GROMACS .gro file of C-alpha atoms in nm:
model
  206
    1MET     CA    1  -1.863 -12.549 -24.603
    2ALA     CA    2  -1.519 -12.551 -24.444
    3ASN     CA    3  -1.223 -12.541 -24.679
    4VAL     CA    4  -0.925 -12.748 -24.566
    5SER     CA    5  -0.586 -12.774 -24.733
    6VAL     CA    6  -0.494 -13.106 -24.892
    7LEU     CA    7  -0.134 -13.208 -24.829
    8ASN     CA    8   0.085 -13.470 -24.990
    9MET     CA    9   0.314 -13.711 -24.807
   10GLU     CA   10   0.593 -13.452 -24.812
   11GLY     CA   11   0.375 -13.210 -24.617
   12LYS     CA   12   0.328 -12.971 -24.909
   13GLU     CA   13  -0.010 -12.826 -25.001
   14VAL     CA   14  -0.143 -12.965 -25.329
   15GLY     CA   15  -0.499 -12.831 -25.319
   16THR     CA   16  -0.803 -12.776 -25.102
   17ILE     CA   17  -1.116 -12.974 -25.019
   18GLU     CA   18  -1.462 -12.863 -24.912
   19LEU     CA   19  -1.587 -13.056 -24.612
   20SER     CA   20  -1.958 -13.127 -24.579
   21ASP     CA   21  -2.129 -12.920 -24.311
   22ALA     CA   22  -2.357 -13.217 -24.243
   23VAL     CA   23  -2.059 -13.407 -24.099
   24PHE     CA   24  -1.776 -13.163 -24.033
   25GLY     CA   25  -1.977 -12.849 -23.959
   26VAL     CA   26  -2.239 -12.943 -23.703
   27GLU     CA   27  -2.293 -12.782 -23.364
   28VAL     CA   28  -2.060 -12.949 -23.113
   29ASN     CA   29  -2.260 -13.124 -22.841
   30GLU     CA   30  -2.027 -13.175 -22.544
   31HIS     CA   31  -2.287 -13.377 -22.354
   32LEU     CA   32  -2.309 -13.633 -22.633
   33LEU     CA   33  -1.930 -13.645 -22.660
   34HIS     CA   34  -1.906 -13.722 -22.289
   35MET     CA   35  -2.176 -13.989 -22.316
   36ALA     CA   36  -2.001 -14.154 -22.611
   37VAL     CA   37  -1.662 -14.167 -22.435
   38VAL     CA   38  -1.811 -14.304 -22.111
   39ASN     CA   39  -2.013 -14.556 -22.313
   40GLN     CA   40  -1.708 -14.687 -22.498
   41LEU     CA   41  -1.484 -14.709 -22.191
   42ALA     CA   42  -1.758 -14.882 -21.994
   43ASN     CA   43  -1.821 -15.133 -22.272
   44ASN     CA   44  -1.450 -15.213 -22.286
   45ARG     CA   45  -1.450 -15.329 -21.923
   46GLN     CA   46  -1.443 -15.705 -21.881
   47GLY     CA   47  -1.636 -15.709 -21.556
   48THR     CA   48  -1.473 -16.036 -21.447
   49GLN     CA   49  -1.339 -15.926 -21.107
   50LYS     CA   50  -1.434 -16.153 -20.820
   51ALA     CA   51  -1.361 -16.180 -20.447
   52LYS     CA   52  -1.499 -16.421 -20.188
   53THR     CA   53  -1.749 -16.336 -19.920
   54ARG     CA   54  -1.737 -16.500 -19.577
   55SER     CA   55  -1.970 -16.773 -19.701
   56GLU     CA   56  -1.729 -16.867 -19.982
   57VAL     CA   57  -1.398 -16.875 -19.793
   58SER     CA   58  -1.297 -17.224 -19.684
   59GLY     CA   59  -1.268 -17.311 -19.315
   60GLY     CA   60  -1.399 -17.127 -19.015
   61GLY     CA   61  -1.673 -17.375 -18.931
   62LYS     CA   62  -1.576 -17.402 -18.566
   63LYS     CA   63  -1.633 -17.126 -18.312
   64PRO     CA   64  -1.275 -17.018 -18.218
   65TRP     CA   65  -1.346 -16.994 -17.843
   66ARG     CA   66  -1.642 -17.007 -17.610
   67GLN     CA   67  -1.882 -16.716 -17.600
   68LYS     CA   68  -1.803 -16.585 -17.251
   69GLY     CA   69  -1.526 -16.589 -16.993
   70THR     CA   70  -1.212 -16.571 -17.207
   71GLY     CA   71  -1.159 -16.195 -17.207
   72HIS     CA   72  -1.173 -16.191 -17.586
   73ALA     CA   73  -1.449 -16.037 -17.788
   74ARG     CA   74  -1.707 -16.292 -17.892
   75GLN     CA   75  -1.634 -16.455 -18.227
   76GLY     CA   76  -1.834 -16.702 -18.431
   77SER     CA   77  -1.591 -16.781 -18.713
   78THR     CA   78  -1.230 -16.724 -18.814
   79ARG     CA   79  -1.349 -16.645 -19.166
   80ALA     CA   80  -1.545 -16.333 -19.068
   81PRO     CA   81  -1.428 -16.012 -19.247
   82GLN     CA   82  -1.234 -15.879 -18.948
   83TRP     CA   83  -1.005 -16.184 -18.942
   84THR     CA   84  -0.693 -16.225 -19.151
   85GLY     CA   85  -0.788 -16.473 -19.421
   86GLY     CA   86  -1.153 -16.395 -19.375
   87GLY     CA   87  -1.405 -16.310 -19.642
   88MET     CA   88  -1.466 -15.966 -19.790
   89VAL     CA   89  -1.763 -15.744 -19.708
   90PHE     CA   90  -1.968 -15.665 -20.021
   91ALA     CA   91  -1.718 -15.851 -20.239
   92PRO     CA   92  -1.720 -15.763 -20.612
   93VAL     CA   93  -1.878 -16.022 -20.836
   94PRO     CA   94  -1.873 -16.063 -21.216
   95ARG     CA   95  -2.107 -15.811 -21.378
   96SER     CA   96  -2.161 -15.625 -21.703
   97TYR     CA   97  -2.064 -15.258 -21.712
   98SER     CA   98  -2.209 -15.212 -22.062
   99MET     CA   99  -2.412 -14.903 -22.139
  100LYS     CA  100  -2.655 -14.837 -22.422
  101MET     CA  101  -2.659 -14.537 -22.651
  102ASN     CA  102  -2.904 -14.469 -22.931
  103ARG     CA  103  -2.779 -14.494 -23.288
  104LYS     CA  104  -2.875 -14.133 -23.358
  105GLU     CA  105  -2.684 -14.020 -23.050
  106LYS     CA  106  -2.375 -14.213 -23.161
  107ARG     CA  107  -2.386 -14.057 -23.508
  108ALA     CA  108  -2.435 -13.708 -23.364
  109ALA     CA  109  -2.147 -13.759 -23.120
  110LEU     CA  110  -1.915 -13.873 -23.401
  111LYS     CA  111  -2.008 -13.569 -23.611
  112SER     CA  112  -1.944 -13.344 -23.310
  113ALA     CA  113  -1.602 -13.501 -23.258
  114LEU     CA  114  -1.505 -13.455 -23.624
  115THR     CA  115  -1.634 -13.097 -23.623
  116SER     CA  116  -1.432 -13.014 -23.311
  117ARG     CA  117  -1.117 -13.138 -23.483
  118VAL     CA  118  -1.186 -12.915 -23.785
  119GLN     CA  119  -1.257 -12.613 -23.565
  120GLU     CA  120  -0.933 -12.666 -23.372
  121ASN     CA  121  -0.729 -12.714 -23.693
  122LYS     CA  122  -0.639 -13.064 -23.583
  123LEU     CA  123  -0.765 -13.243 -23.894
  124ILE     CA  124  -0.516 -13.299 -24.176
  125VAL     CA  125  -0.630 -13.424 -24.517
  126LEU     CA  126  -0.383 -13.618 -24.733
  127ASP     CA  127  -0.424 -13.663 -25.107
  128GLU     CA  128  -0.307 -14.022 -25.061
  129LEU     CA  129  -0.108 -14.239 -24.822
  130LYS     CA  130   0.080 -14.516 -24.999
  131LEU     CA  131   0.396 -14.696 -24.889
  132GLY     CA  132   0.592 -14.928 -25.116
  133GLU     CA  133   0.687 -15.161 -24.834
  134ILE     CA  134   0.635 -15.223 -24.464
  135LYS     CA  135   0.881 -14.982 -24.307
  136THR     CA  136   0.829 -14.796 -23.981
  137LYS     CA  137   1.091 -14.539 -24.075
  138ALA     CA  138   0.896 -14.445 -24.389
  139MET     CA  139   0.573 -14.393 -24.194
  140ALA     CA  140   0.756 -14.195 -23.927
  141GLY     CA  141   0.898 -13.976 -24.203
  142VAL     CA  142   0.551 -13.899 -24.337
  143LEU     CA  143   0.429 -13.799 -23.990
  144LYS     CA  144   0.738 -13.582 -23.943
  145ASN     CA  145   0.667 -13.407 -24.273
  146LEU     CA  146   0.315 -13.337 -24.149
  147ASN     CA  147   0.457 -13.215 -23.815
  148VAL     CA  148   0.236 -13.446 -23.608
  149ASN     CA  149   0.325 -13.696 -23.335
  150LYS     CA  150   0.020 -13.827 -23.149
  151ALA     CA  151  -0.208 -13.903 -23.441
  152LEU     CA  152  -0.505 -14.109 -23.554
  153VAL     CA  153  -0.459 -14.212 -23.919
  154VAL     CA  154  -0.789 -14.286 -24.095
  155LEU     CA  155  -0.788 -14.491 -24.417
  156LYS     CA  156  -1.068 -14.588 -24.652
  157ASP     CA  157  -0.933 -14.936 -24.728
  158ASN     CA  158  -0.712 -15.165 -24.525
  159ASP     CA  159  -0.357 -15.101 -24.648
  160ALA     CA  160  -0.126 -15.357 -24.484
  161ASN     CA  161   0.187 -15.157 -24.562
  162VAL     CA  162   0.056 -14.847 -24.386
  163VAL     CA  163  -0.104 -15.033 -24.094
  164MET     CA  164   0.202 -15.248 -24.024
  165SER     CA  165   0.442 -14.955 -24.067
  166ALA     CA  166   0.249 -14.744 -23.815
  167ARG     CA  167   0.200 -15.021 -23.562
  168ASN     CA  168   0.532 -14.976 -23.382
  169ILE     CA  169   0.517 -14.597 -23.361
  170PRO     CA  170   0.414 -14.483 -23.011
  171ASP     CA  171   0.097 -14.271 -22.993
  172VAL     CA  172  -0.006 -14.350 -23.352
  173LYS     CA  173  -0.310 -14.557 -23.439
  174THR     CA  174  -0.464 -14.649 -23.773
  175ALA     CA  175  -0.836 -14.695 -23.830
  176LEU     CA  176  -1.074 -14.751 -24.117
  177THR     CA  177  -1.368 -14.524 -24.191
  178ASN     CA  178  -1.608 -14.785 -24.053
  179THR     CA  179  -1.413 -14.831 -23.728
  180ILE     CA  180  -1.355 -14.471 -23.619
  181ASN     CA  181  -1.502 -14.374 -23.284
  182VAL     CA  182  -1.542 -14.065 -23.068
  183TYR     CA  183  -1.289 -14.175 -22.805
  184ASP     CA  184  -1.002 -14.218 -23.052
  185ILE     CA  185  -1.083 -13.895 -23.236
  186LEU     CA  186  -1.066 -13.699 -22.911
  187LYS     CA  187  -0.775 -13.894 -22.762
  188TYR     CA  188  -0.521 -13.820 -23.034
  189ASN     CA  189  -0.388 -13.469 -23.093
  190THR     CA  190  -0.434 -13.485 -23.469
  191VAL     CA  191  -0.659 -13.676 -23.706
  192VAL     CA  192  -0.486 -13.755 -24.035
  193VAL     CA  193  -0.739 -13.867 -24.295
  194THR     CA  194  -0.694 -13.946 -24.663
  195LYS     CA  195  -0.902 -13.769 -24.927
  196ASP     CA  196  -1.092 -14.083 -25.026
  197ALA     CA  197  -1.159 -14.158 -24.657
  198VAL     CA  198  -1.319 -13.814 -24.621
  199ALA     CA  199  -1.552 -13.894 -24.908
  200ALA     CA  200  -1.639 -14.232 -24.752
  201ILE     CA  201  -1.715 -14.071 -24.413
  202GLU     CA  202  -1.937 -13.808 -24.574
  203GLU     CA  203  -2.120 -14.075 -24.774
  204VAL     CA  204  -2.203 -14.274 -24.460
  205TYR     CA  205  -2.276 -13.997 -24.209
  206ALA     CA  206  -2.408 -13.707 -24.419
   0.00000   0.00000   0.00000
């Protein structure tokens, strides 16, 4: 089991914690990590883009000039793709970009992402994260004490004071243990997780 230091909100070490190898010590599978990131980004796409083909553009019912004798190339409609205002060739239509990934693959990818953060010393465990009021300056001070900037803060329970205080800080995102995902874990430089959140993650994914 990996031993990680437990810090307080002042950035001082107050103990250590043993992380479960079943969650934080698995073999990192880069293929699954790639699949999970592509899957999430694809599922986030709306797929609502639309453009008109030549059959959908209004007008162009009349042949612009006779077939032969004008010196122009023959044309059948002013709404053909080569005309200004004409339709589009192979126009995009609304579609679903969603991809499927097995539940076991998703769990394995999440464990790989967490393990990679431990191996790279980019996972910080806090004994607790409590703020007396909603104040961005207070949350920024905690992150400064921890010497992190672009961070994903993982909480066990929804704490409005912490969530609202972190909301206006650029490159900082809060998440609950049941909403963490591979993309966010890999996107942010550091994962800051509370001690009780670690226990909740291990309980669900071990």
